[in-house]
């Protein structure tokens, strides 16, 4: 079965989004990243910044205090409501034809389709640190801690909504270390696999 | 840095060894699998079958009963002694030049070299079941259980000697689902990466 939908999960700062962007460009297919945020924001009434921040980093905790804040929009927490809308948008976008989708548990959401290629991109802390400093101009102080914190939140988000382990090879068709292999190589490999 | 040493870790029945064999053939480099077993057997005096069985599946337990059996060859358990000799053989073989090494925590043992490409090959239980039935003529009864059991032992072996998690994407430069991508594709990708 030819793979038409490419889902890209990634650790923060690994360049996974850039791999997806270049891949979509080379394949001539849509690239869904901000698009998902905008559509989810429009359907939920949430601010785009809230959707962006919570869409991959919720839930924020698992303690009793957190449980109290749940179940207040259509009988569910705002975070779970966001998840259902995000899921709806991803299913619809994938239904429109070949595309590249970044993040947001798309690999899991589309698991019943057999035309998905699920990819995970990661890199060492050192390489990600370099990339984030260079591209996003993040403050150097506490950067490693922030990178680890983002990973932790993405891991928790993935685990919470998919009951699978984030970054475990068995959940993806291919995983690559973009720091060691280079972003271009990652794009070349995926391009060859899809074509 | 050009990658000269390819280490291949794999789940049982995924065809990881076959990927390694074909890759070595295409690259024209030695392929180390049985070779390691023979050299370790000759250096330790253990039977080759013991080296094969225990080299990737030890330790057999972590309870008190097991601890009692440890430390009886040069102050260490037979399994730890086997590990040190296996490690010695892998370091020596890698020192002789470009090669492909299958299993036995070679990725971890060679972690101080920057010319290694660390690969993990896996496949779904269903695909592995098919492969094992077809190639090794294993009995069908209880096969899935045996596959899961082997994975569990390899995972424990890897974790015990490397303090890392077996099959976690971040431990490898590239991981591939040979059942979904096909063995030939896996070989093509690795060949392109090394050349």
mmCIF file of C-alpha atoms in Angstrom:
data_model
loop_
_atom_site.group_PDB
_atom_site.id
_atom_site.type_symbol
_atom_site.label_atom_id
_atom_site.label_comp_id
_atom_site.label_asym_id
_atom_site.label_seq_id
_atom_site.Cartn_x
_atom_site.Cartn_y
_atom_site.Cartn_z
ATOM 1 C CA UNK A 1 0.000 0.000 0.000
ATOM 2 C CA UNK A 2 1.510 3.323 -1.083
ATOM 3 C CA UNK A 3 2.028 5.717 1.797
ATOM 4 C CA UNK A 4 0.159 8.948 1.156
ATOM 5 C CA UNK A 5 -0.091 10.521 4.581
ATOM 6 C CA UNK A 6 3.141 11.236 6.422
ATOM 7 C CA UNK A 7 2.865 11.915 10.138
ATOM 8 C CA UNK A 8 5.905 13.417 11.838
ATOM 9 C CA UNK A 9 6.372 13.290 15.582
ATOM 10 C CA UNK A 10 9.493 14.974 16.919
ATOM 11 C CA UNK A 11 11.428 16.012 19.972
ATOM 12 C CA UNK A 12 11.576 19.790 20.443
ATOM 13 C CA UNK A 13 14.439 21.428 18.522
ATOM 14 C CA UNK A 14 15.219 18.315 16.446
ATOM 15 C CA UNK A 15 14.128 19.972 13.206
ATOM 16 C CA UNK A 16 11.268 17.497 12.698
ATOM 17 C CA UNK A 17 8.978 20.281 11.530
ATOM 18 C CA UNK A 18 11.607 21.383 9.009
ATOM 19 C CA UNK A 19 11.925 17.801 7.745
ATOM 20 C CA UNK A 20 8.155 17.766 7.249
ATOM 21 C CA UNK A 21 8.110 21.161 5.523
ATOM 22 C CA UNK A 22 10.838 20.209 3.052
ATOM 23 C CA UNK A 23 9.288 16.801 2.450
ATOM 24 C CA UNK A 24 5.872 18.292 1.649
ATOM 25 C CA UNK A 25 7.533 20.766 -0.695
ATOM 26 C CA UNK A 26 9.365 18.009 -2.538
ATOM 27 C CA UNK A 27 6.287 15.798 -2.741
ATOM 28 C CA UNK A 28 4.076 18.726 -3.752
ATOM 29 C CA UNK A 29 1.557 17.939 -1.001
ATOM 30 C CA UNK A 30 0.032 20.154 1.720
ATOM 31 C CA UNK A 31 1.947 20.579 4.969
ATOM 32 C CA UNK A 32 -0.266 20.747 8.029
ATOM 33 C CA UNK A 33 1.077 22.389 11.140
ATOM 34 C CA UNK A 34 -0.240 25.940 11.740
ATOM 35 C CA UNK A 35 -3.277 24.987 9.636
ATOM 36 C CA UNK A 36 -4.363 22.543 12.328
ATOM 37 C CA UNK A 37 -3.976 25.166 15.031
ATOM 38 C CA UNK A 38 -6.048 27.685 13.057
ATOM 39 C CA UNK A 39 -8.835 25.227 12.281
ATOM 40 C CA UNK A 40 -8.988 23.978 15.867
ATOM 41 C CA UNK A 41 -9.020 27.570 17.168
ATOM 42 C CA UNK A 42 -11.847 28.453 14.834
ATOM 43 C CA UNK A 43 -13.924 25.387 15.822
ATOM 44 C CA UNK A 44 -13.386 25.677 19.553
ATOM 45 C CA UNK A 45 -13.313 29.435 20.027
ATOM 46 C CA UNK A 46 -10.005 29.035 21.873
ATOM 47 C CA UNK A 47 -7.171 31.478 21.137
ATOM 48 C CA UNK A 48 -4.669 30.075 18.615
ATOM 49 C CA UNK A 49 -1.913 30.512 21.213
ATOM 50 C CA UNK A 50 -3.879 28.350 23.675
ATOM 51 C CA UNK A 51 -4.388 25.660 21.017
ATOM 52 C CA UNK A 52 -0.693 25.770 20.141
ATOM 53 C CA UNK A 53 0.418 25.581 23.758
ATOM 54 C CA UNK A 54 -2.032 23.014 25.022
ATOM 55 C CA UNK A 55 -2.531 20.919 21.879
ATOM 56 C CA UNK A 56 0.692 19.012 22.416
ATOM 57 C CA UNK A 57 1.362 19.667 26.075
ATOM 58 C CA UNK A 58 -1.886 18.782 27.829
ATOM 59 C CA UNK A 59 -2.858 17.502 30.313
ATOM 60 C CA UNK A 60 -0.903 19.763 32.618
ATOM 61 C CA UNK A 61 -1.034 17.421 35.592
ATOM 62 C CA UNK A 62 -2.599 14.307 36.953
ATOM 63 C CA UNK A 63 -3.175 15.249 40.593
ATOM 64 C CA UNK A 64 -6.418 15.905 42.437
ATOM 65 C CA UNK A 65 -6.196 19.667 41.876
ATOM 66 C CA UNK A 66 -6.135 19.058 38.165
ATOM 67 C CA UNK A 67 -9.051 16.645 38.244
ATOM 68 C CA UNK A 68 -11.186 19.403 39.791
ATOM 69 C CA UNK A 69 -10.705 21.597 36.723
ATOM 70 C CA UNK A 70 -11.869 18.846 34.347
ATOM 71 C CA UNK A 71 -15.352 18.261 32.910
ATOM 72 C CA UNK A 72 -16.630 21.727 32.272
ATOM 73 C CA UNK A 73 -17.177 21.923 28.495
ATOM 74 C CA UNK A 74 -19.735 19.440 27.155
ATOM 75 C CA UNK A 75 -18.934 17.239 30.136
ATOM 76 C CA UNK A 76 -15.204 17.189 29.451
ATOM 77 C CA UNK A 77 -12.163 19.266 30.395
ATOM 78 C CA UNK A 78 -11.095 22.076 28.011
ATOM 79 C CA UNK A 79 -8.026 19.984 27.252
ATOM 80 C CA UNK A 80 -10.018 16.891 26.321
ATOM 81 C CA UNK A 81 -12.401 19.068 24.283
ATOM 82 C CA UNK A 82 -9.370 20.482 22.464
ATOM 83 C CA UNK A 83 -8.171 16.915 21.843
ATOM 84 C CA UNK A 84 -11.481 15.824 20.268
ATOM 85 C CA UNK A 85 -11.523 18.859 17.963
ATOM 86 C CA UNK A 86 -7.879 18.415 17.048
ATOM 87 C CA UNK A 87 -8.609 14.770 16.248
ATOM 88 C CA UNK A 88 -11.591 15.781 14.099
ATOM 89 C CA UNK A 89 -9.485 18.284 12.111
ATOM 90 C CA UNK A 90 -6.670 15.759 11.568
ATOM 91 C CA UNK A 91 -9.094 13.077 10.339
ATOM 92 C CA UNK A 92 -10.670 15.573 7.929
ATOM 93 C CA UNK A 93 -7.369 16.905 6.581
ATOM 94 C CA UNK A 94 -6.049 13.373 6.023
ATOM 95 C CA UNK A 95 -9.324 12.559 4.269
ATOM 96 C CA UNK A 96 -8.641 15.259 1.685
ATOM 97 C CA UNK A 97 -5.631 13.462 0.187
ATOM 98 C CA UNK A 98 -1.851 13.060 0.447
ATOM 99 C CA UNK A 99 -0.241 15.379 3.002
ATOM 100 C CA UNK A 100 2.371 15.793 5.724
ATOM 101 C CA UNK A 101 1.081 16.325 9.276
ATOM 102 C CA UNK A 102 3.336 17.435 12.122
ATOM 103 C CA UNK A 103 2.784 16.388 15.727
ATOM 104 C CA UNK A 104 -0.469 16.152 17.669
ATOM 105 C CA UNK A 105 -0.557 12.330 17.895
ATOM 106 C CA UNK A 106 -1.555 12.147 14.211
ATOM 107 C CA UNK A 107 0.119 8.724 13.948
ATOM 108 C CA UNK A 108 -2.297 7.393 16.559
ATOM 109 C CA UNK A 109 -5.336 9.305 15.327
ATOM 110 C CA UNK A 110 -4.871 7.875 11.826
ATOM 111 C CA UNK A 111 -3.926 4.371 12.953
ATOM 112 C CA UNK A 112 -6.856 2.755 11.130
ATOM 113 C CA UNK A 113 -5.591 3.933 7.742
ATOM 114 C CA UNK A 114 -2.990 1.748 6.089
ATOM 115 C CA UNK A 115 -1.606 4.504 3.862
ATOM 116 C CA UNK A 116 0.185 6.392 6.657
ATOM 117 C CA UNK A 117 3.932 6.517 7.120
ATOM 118 C CA UNK A 118 4.625 7.331 10.760
ATOM 119 C CA UNK A 119 7.926 9.073 11.415
ATOM 120 C CA UNK A 120 9.703 10.177 14.584
ATOM 121 C CA UNK A 121 12.575 12.681 14.417
ATOM 122 C CA UNK A 122 14.908 13.231 17.366
ATOM 123 C CA UNK A 123 18.419 14.539 18.063
ATOM 124 C CA UNK A 124 20.832 14.733 20.972
ATOM 125 C CA UNK A 125 20.306 17.427 23.577
ATOM 126 C CA UNK A 126 23.498 19.117 22.390
ATOM 127 C CA UNK A 127 22.402 19.292 18.750
ATOM 128 C CA UNK A 128 18.932 20.529 19.694
ATOM 129 C CA UNK A 129 20.464 23.150 21.966
ATOM 130 C CA UNK A 130 22.608 24.414 19.068
ATOM 131 C CA UNK A 131 19.634 24.481 16.700
ATOM 132 C CA UNK A 132 17.290 26.286 19.066
ATOM 133 C CA UNK A 133 19.939 28.893 19.938
ATOM 134 C CA UNK A 134 20.708 29.523 16.301
ATOM 135 C CA UNK A 135 17.173 29.536 14.887
ATOM 136 C CA UNK A 136 14.874 30.733 17.612
ATOM 137 C CA UNK A 137 17.323 32.916 19.517
ATOM 138 C CA UNK A 138 16.231 31.327 22.804
ATOM 139 C CA UNK A 139 18.001 32.475 25.961
ATOM 140 C CA UNK A 140 20.959 30.186 26.675
ATOM 141 C CA UNK A 141 20.312 30.069 30.394
ATOM 142 C CA UNK A 142 18.293 27.062 31.445
ATOM 143 C CA UNK A 143 17.845 25.981 27.820
ATOM 144 C CA UNK A 144 18.665 22.298 28.361
ATOM 145 C CA UNK A 145 16.198 22.172 31.210
ATOM 146 C CA UNK A 146 13.517 23.750 28.972
ATOM 147 C CA UNK A 147 14.191 21.249 26.186
ATOM 148 C CA UNK A 148 13.863 18.350 28.608
ATOM 149 C CA UNK A 149 10.723 19.883 30.034
ATOM 150 C CA UNK A 150 9.125 20.127 26.573
ATOM 151 C CA UNK A 151 10.006 16.499 25.848
ATOM 152 C CA UNK A 152 8.477 15.480 29.132
ATOM 153 C CA UNK A 153 5.245 17.294 28.322
ATOM 154 C CA UNK A 154 5.028 15.873 24.790
ATOM 155 C CA UNK A 155 5.729 12.401 26.185
ATOM 156 C CA UNK A 156 2.964 12.810 28.761
ATOM 157 C CA UNK A 157 0.525 14.202 26.178
ATOM 158 C CA UNK A 158 1.205 11.289 23.810
ATOM 159 C CA UNK A 159 0.949 8.704 26.548
ATOM 160 C CA UNK A 160 -2.236 10.202 27.977
ATOM 161 C CA UNK A 161 -4.138 10.238 24.699
ATOM 162 C CA UNK A 162 -2.683 7.178 22.955
ATOM 163 C CA UNK A 163 -1.668 4.831 25.808
ATOM 164 C CA UNK A 164 1.557 4.331 23.864
ATOM 165 C CA UNK A 165 5.096 5.369 24.638
ATOM 166 C CA UNK A 166 6.391 8.478 22.877
ATOM 167 C CA UNK A 167 9.662 7.871 21.024
ATOM 168 C CA UNK A 168 9.463 4.073 21.214
ATOM 169 C CA UNK A 169 10.649 2.728 17.843
ATOM 170 C CA UNK A 170 7.836 0.182 17.629
ATOM 171 C CA UNK A 171 5.240 2.970 17.347
ATOM 172 C CA UNK A 172 6.721 4.378 14.136
ATOM 173 C CA UNK A 173 7.647 3.015 10.711
ATOM 174 C CA UNK A 174 10.895 4.930 10.809
ATOM 175 C CA UNK A 175 12.730 7.084 13.355
ATOM 176 C CA UNK A 176 15.811 9.167 12.606
ATOM 177 C CA UNK A 177 18.413 11.149 14.515
ATOM 178 C CA UNK A 178 18.419 14.389 12.501
ATOM 179 C CA UNK A 179 21.442 15.665 14.422
ATOM 180 C CA UNK A 180 23.591 12.733 13.309
ATOM 181 C CA UNK A 181 22.130 12.105 9.842
ATOM 182 C CA UNK A 182 21.339 15.703 8.862
ATOM 183 C CA UNK A 183 17.958 17.141 7.958
ATOM 184 C CA UNK A 184 18.560 16.771 4.224
ATOM 185 C CA UNK A 185 19.303 13.061 4.575
ATOM 186 C CA UNK A 186 16.121 12.574 6.579
ATOM 187 C CA UNK A 187 14.121 14.299 3.830
ATOM 188 C CA UNK A 188 15.860 12.229 1.115
ATOM 189 C CA UNK A 189 15.075 8.967 2.902
ATOM 190 C CA UNK A 190 11.415 9.820 3.425
ATOM 191 C CA UNK A 191 11.064 11.061 -0.134
ATOM 192 C CA UNK A 192 12.485 7.793 -1.467
ATOM 193 C CA UNK A 193 10.193 5.766 0.784
ATOM 194 C CA UNK A 194 7.062 7.578 -0.345
ATOM 195 C CA UNK A 195 7.920 7.684 -4.068
ATOM 196 C CA UNK B 1 32.222 11.641 10.017
ATOM 197 C CA UNK B 2 31.658 8.749 7.630
ATOM 198 C CA UNK B 3 29.934 5.790 9.261
ATOM 199 C CA UNK B 4 32.079 2.684 8.936
ATOM 200 C CA UNK B 5 30.694 0.382 11.596
ATOM 201 C CA UNK B 6 27.019 -0.519 11.387
ATOM 202 C CA UNK B 7 25.484 -2.024 14.503
ATOM 203 C CA UNK B 8 22.097 -3.679 14.112
ATOM 204 C CA UNK B 9 19.830 -4.350 17.064
ATOM 205 C CA UNK B 10 16.561 -6.104 16.288
ATOM 206 C CA UNK B 11 13.442 -7.675 17.672
ATOM 207 C CA UNK B 12 13.294 -11.441 17.167
ATOM 208 C CA UNK B 13 11.864 -12.445 13.780
ATOM 209 C CA UNK B 14 12.012 -8.910 12.332
ATOM 210 C CA UNK B 15 14.657 -9.853 9.771
ATOM 211 C CA UNK B 16 17.245 -7.522 11.298
ATOM 212 C CA UNK B 17 19.966 -10.119 10.823
ATOM 213 C CA UNK B 18 18.987 -10.472 7.152
ATOM 214 C CA UNK B 19 19.121 -6.682 6.737
ATOM 215 C CA UNK B 20 22.647 -6.774 8.179
ATOM 216 C CA UNK B 21 23.736 -9.698 6.001
ATOM 217 C CA UNK B 22 22.519 -8.059 2.778
ATOM 218 C CA UNK B 23 23.956 -4.704 3.788
ATOM 219 C CA UNK B 24 27.403 -6.178 4.473
ATOM 220 C CA UNK B 25 27.260 -7.970 1.128
ATOM 221 C CA UNK B 26 26.416 -4.766 -0.724
ATOM 222 C CA UNK B 27 29.055 -2.752 1.115
ATOM 223 C CA UNK B 28 31.639 -5.507 0.714
ATOM 224 C CA UNK B 29 32.428 -5.512 4.443
ATOM 225 C CA UNK B 30 32.555 -8.349 6.984
ATOM 226 C CA UNK B 31 29.318 -9.365 8.682
ATOM 227 C CA UNK B 32 29.742 -10.353 12.323
ATOM 228 C CA UNK B 33 27.144 -12.553 13.915
ATOM 229 C CA UNK B 34 28.187 -16.225 14.286
ATOM 230 C CA UNK B 35 31.799 -15.015 14.200
ATOM 231 C CA UNK B 36 31.291 -13.300 17.541
ATOM 232 C CA UNK B 37 29.781 -16.443 19.050
ATOM 233 C CA UNK B 38 32.693 -18.572 17.848
ATOM 234 C CA UNK B 39 35.346 -16.170 19.098
ATOM 235 C CA UNK B 40 33.651 -15.775 22.473
ATOM 236 C CA UNK B 41 33.249 -19.560 22.786
ATOM 237 C CA UNK B 42 36.907 -20.072 22.025
ATOM 238 C CA UNK B 43 38.053 -17.434 24.539
ATOM 239 C CA UNK B 44 35.771 -18.516 27.361
ATOM 240 C CA UNK B 45 35.682 -22.251 26.873
ATOM 241 C CA UNK B 46 31.872 -22.087 26.901
ATOM 242 C CA UNK B 47 29.914 -24.133 24.355
ATOM 243 C CA UNK B 48 28.893 -22.054 21.293
ATOM 244 C CA UNK B 49 25.250 -22.881 22.057
ATOM 245 C CA UNK B 50 25.631 -21.450 25.584
ATOM 246 C CA UNK B 51 27.228 -18.275 24.182
ATOM 247 C CA UNK B 52 24.455 -17.951 21.612
ATOM 248 C CA UNK B 53 21.700 -18.492 24.159
ATOM 249 C CA UNK B 54 23.069 -16.432 26.991
ATOM 250 C CA UNK B 55 24.919 -13.708 25.039
ATOM 251 C CA UNK B 56 21.739 -11.781 24.341
ATOM 252 C CA UNK B 57 19.413 -13.184 26.953
ATOM 253 C CA UNK B 58 21.309 -12.913 30.226
ATOM 254 C CA UNK B 59 20.840 -12.269 33.084
ATOM 255 C CA UNK B 60 18.164 -14.859 33.541
ATOM 256 C CA UNK B 61 16.655 -13.273 36.646
ATOM 257 C CA UNK B 62 17.125 -10.575 39.214
ATOM 258 C CA UNK B 63 15.925 -12.297 42.398
ATOM 259 C CA UNK B 64 17.887 -13.486 45.399
ATOM 260 C CA UNK B 65 18.207 -17.012 44.012
ATOM 261 C CA UNK B 66 19.931 -15.620 40.976
ATOM 262 C CA UNK B 67 22.283 -13.431 42.967
ATOM 263 C CA UNK B 68 23.551 -16.574 44.750
ATOM 264 C CA UNK B 69 24.740 -18.051 41.460
ATOM 265 C CA UNK B 70 26.794 -14.960 40.586
ATOM 266 C CA UNK B 71 30.503 -14.303 41.179
ATOM 267 C CA UNK B 72 32.091 -17.618 40.538
ATOM 268 C CA UNK B 73 34.422 -17.053 37.591
ATOM 269 C CA UNK B 74 37.178 -14.522 38.267
ATOM 270 C CA UNK B 75 34.895 -12.958 40.869
ATOM 271 C CA UNK B 76 31.980 -12.530 38.463
ATOM 272 C CA UNK B 77 28.995 -14.578 37.301
ATOM 273 C CA UNK B 78 29.398 -16.724 34.142
ATOM 274 C CA UNK B 79 26.981 -14.321 32.456
ATOM 275 C CA UNK B 80 29.013 -11.237 33.348
ATOM 276 C CA UNK B 81 32.202 -13.052 32.324
ATOM 277 C CA UNK B 82 30.543 -13.834 28.990
ATOM 278 C CA UNK B 83 29.598 -10.160 28.666
ATOM 279 C CA UNK B 84 33.183 -8.950 29.228
ATOM 280 C CA UNK B 85 34.532 -11.402 26.634
ATOM 281 C CA UNK B 86 31.782 -10.539 24.160
ATOM 282 C CA UNK B 87 32.601 -6.861 24.666
ATOM 283 C CA UNK B 88 36.315 -7.555 24.092
ATOM 284 C CA UNK B 89 35.599 -9.422 20.833
ATOM 285 C CA UNK B 90 33.286 -6.666 19.541
ATOM 286 C CA UNK B 91 35.834 -3.931 20.301
ATOM 287 C CA UNK B 92 38.535 -5.917 18.495
ATOM 288 C CA UNK B 93 36.404 -6.710 15.434
ATOM 289 C CA UNK B 94 35.335 -3.065 15.109
ATOM 290 C CA UNK B 95 38.994 -2.080 15.420
ATOM 291 C CA UNK B 96 39.821 -4.101 12.308
ATOM 292 C CA UNK B 97 37.843 -1.830 9.953
ATOM 293 C CA UNK B 98 34.408 -1.278 8.415
ATOM 294 C CA UNK B 99 31.881 -4.004 9.256
ATOM 295 C CA UNK B 100 28.297 -4.849 10.171
ATOM 296 C CA UNK B 101 27.708 -6.233 13.690
ATOM 297 C CA UNK B 102 24.409 -7.800 14.723
ATOM 298 C CA UNK B 103 23.051 -7.598 18.266
ATOM 299 C CA UNK B 104 24.918 -8.026 21.553
ATOM 300 C CA UNK B 105 24.663 -4.363 22.630
ATOM 301 C CA UNK B 106 27.328 -3.413 20.055
ATOM 302 C CA UNK B 107 25.808 0.082 19.773
ATOM 303 C CA UNK B 108 26.542 0.639 23.455
ATOM 304 C CA UNK B 109 29.913 -1.133 23.486
ATOM 305 C CA UNK B 110 31.145 1.065 20.626
ATOM 306 C CA UNK B 111 29.560 4.283 21.895
ATOM 307 C CA UNK B 112 32.899 6.093 22.153
ATOM 308 C CA UNK B 113 33.526 5.774 18.417
ATOM 309 C CA UNK B 114 31.950 8.432 16.225
ATOM 310 C CA UNK B 115 32.011 6.309 13.064
ATOM 311 C CA UNK B 116 29.195 3.972 14.109
ATOM 312 C CA UNK B 117 25.719 3.963 12.628
ATOM 313 C CA UNK B 118 23.372 2.417 15.180
ATOM 314 C CA UNK B 119 20.292 0.766 13.721
ATOM 315 C CA UNK B 120 17.248 -0.906 15.272
ATOM 316 C CA UNK B 121 14.979 -3.143 13.164
ATOM 317 C CA UNK B 122 11.539 -4.180 14.371
ATOM 318 C CA UNK B 123 8.220 -5.399 12.957
ATOM 319 C CA UNK B 124 4.714 -6.093 14.166
ATOM 320 C CA UNK B 125 4.037 -9.321 16.024
ATOM 321 C CA UNK B 126 1.948 -10.493 13.090
ATOM 322 C CA UNK B 127 4.687 -9.929 10.511
ATOM 323 C CA UNK B 128 7.303 -11.570 12.740
ATOM 324 C CA UNK B 129 5.021 -14.515 13.317
ATOM 325 C CA UNK B 130 4.665 -14.982 9.545
ATOM 326 C CA UNK B 131 8.410 -14.708 9.017
ATOM 327 C CA UNK B 132 9.373 -17.133 11.751
ATOM 328 C CA UNK B 133 6.806 -19.691 10.610
ATOM 329 C CA UNK B 134 7.964 -19.459 7.023
ATOM 330 C CA UNK B 135 11.727 -19.383 7.564
ATOM 331 C CA UNK B 136 12.444 -21.294 10.728
ATOM 332 C CA UNK B 137 9.502 -23.672 10.658
ATOM 333 C CA UNK B 138 8.744 -22.932 14.297
ATOM 334 C CA UNK B 139 5.712 -24.612 15.829
ATOM 335 C CA UNK B 140 2.678 -22.377 15.482
ATOM 336 C CA UNK B 141 1.395 -23.126 18.950
ATOM 337 C CA UNK B 142 2.446 -20.539 21.492
ATOM 338 C CA UNK B 143 4.566 -18.714 18.918
ATOM 339 C CA UNK B 144 3.399 -15.196 19.780
ATOM 340 C CA UNK B 145 4.121 -15.859 23.421
ATOM 341 C CA UNK B 146 7.635 -17.075 22.511
ATOM 342 C CA UNK B 147 8.281 -13.976 20.379
ATOM 343 C CA UNK B 148 7.202 -11.710 23.223
ATOM 344 C CA UNK B 149 9.319 -13.701 25.632
ATOM 345 C CA UNK B 150 12.423 -13.280 23.464
ATOM 346 C CA UNK B 151 11.800 -9.529 23.207
ATOM 347 C CA UNK B 152 11.469 -9.350 26.958
ATOM 348 C CA UNK B 153 14.770 -11.137 27.461
ATOM 349 C CA UNK B 154 16.615 -8.991 24.908
ATOM 350 C CA UNK B 155 15.135 -5.883 26.509
ATOM 351 C CA UNK B 156 16.280 -7.002 29.934
ATOM 352 C CA UNK B 157 19.739 -7.938 28.664
ATOM 353 C CA UNK B 158 20.158 -4.537 26.980
ATOM 354 C CA UNK B 159 18.894 -2.634 29.974
ATOM 355 C CA UNK B 160 21.038 -4.607 32.413
ATOM 356 C CA UNK B 161 24.307 -4.035 30.589
ATOM 357 C CA UNK B 162 23.724 -0.578 29.085
ATOM 358 C CA UNK B 163 21.309 1.126 31.516
ATOM 359 C CA UNK B 164 19.431 2.236 28.397
ATOM 360 C CA UNK B 165 16.032 1.284 27.087
ATOM 361 C CA UNK B 166 15.950 -1.276 24.268
ATOM 362 C CA UNK B 167 13.997 -0.070 21.237
ATOM 363 C CA UNK B 168 13.848 3.581 22.344
ATOM 364 C CA UNK B 169 14.392 5.700 19.200
ATOM 365 C CA UNK B 170 16.789 8.048 20.952
ATOM 366 C CA UNK B 171 19.352 5.244 21.388
ATOM 367 C CA UNK B 172 19.725 4.667 17.647
ATOM 368 C CA UNK B 173 20.530 6.800 14.600
ATOM 369 C CA UNK B 174 17.767 5.116 12.665
ATOM 370 C CA UNK B 175 15.053 2.564 13.427
ATOM 371 C CA UNK B 176 12.862 0.884 10.829
ATOM 372 C CA UNK B 177 9.785 -1.317 10.715
ATOM 373 C CA UNK B 178 10.959 -4.016 8.304
ATOM 374 C CA UNK B 179 7.458 -5.503 8.151
ATOM 375 C CA UNK B 180 5.964 -2.274 6.802
ATOM 376 C CA UNK B 181 8.903 -0.998 4.742
ATOM 377 C CA UNK B 182 10.271 -4.314 3.513
ATOM 378 C CA UNK B 183 13.745 -5.725 4.094
ATOM 379 C CA UNK B 184 15.038 -4.512 0.735
ATOM 380 C CA UNK B 185 13.997 -0.919 1.486
ATOM 381 C CA UNK B 186 15.757 -1.078 4.846
ATOM 382 C CA UNK B 187 18.939 -2.269 3.132
ATOM 383 C CA UNK B 188 18.647 0.432 0.442
ATOM 384 C CA UNK B 189 18.262 3.174 3.041
ATOM 385 C CA UNK B 190 21.229 2.013 5.097
ATOM 386 C CA UNK B 191 23.351 1.565 2.003
ATOM 387 C CA UNK B 192 22.582 5.129 0.901
ATOM 388 C CA UNK B 193 23.347 6.475 4.380
ATOM 389 C CA UNK B 194 26.733 4.776 4.563
ATOM 390 C CA UNK B 195 27.817 5.542 1.006
#
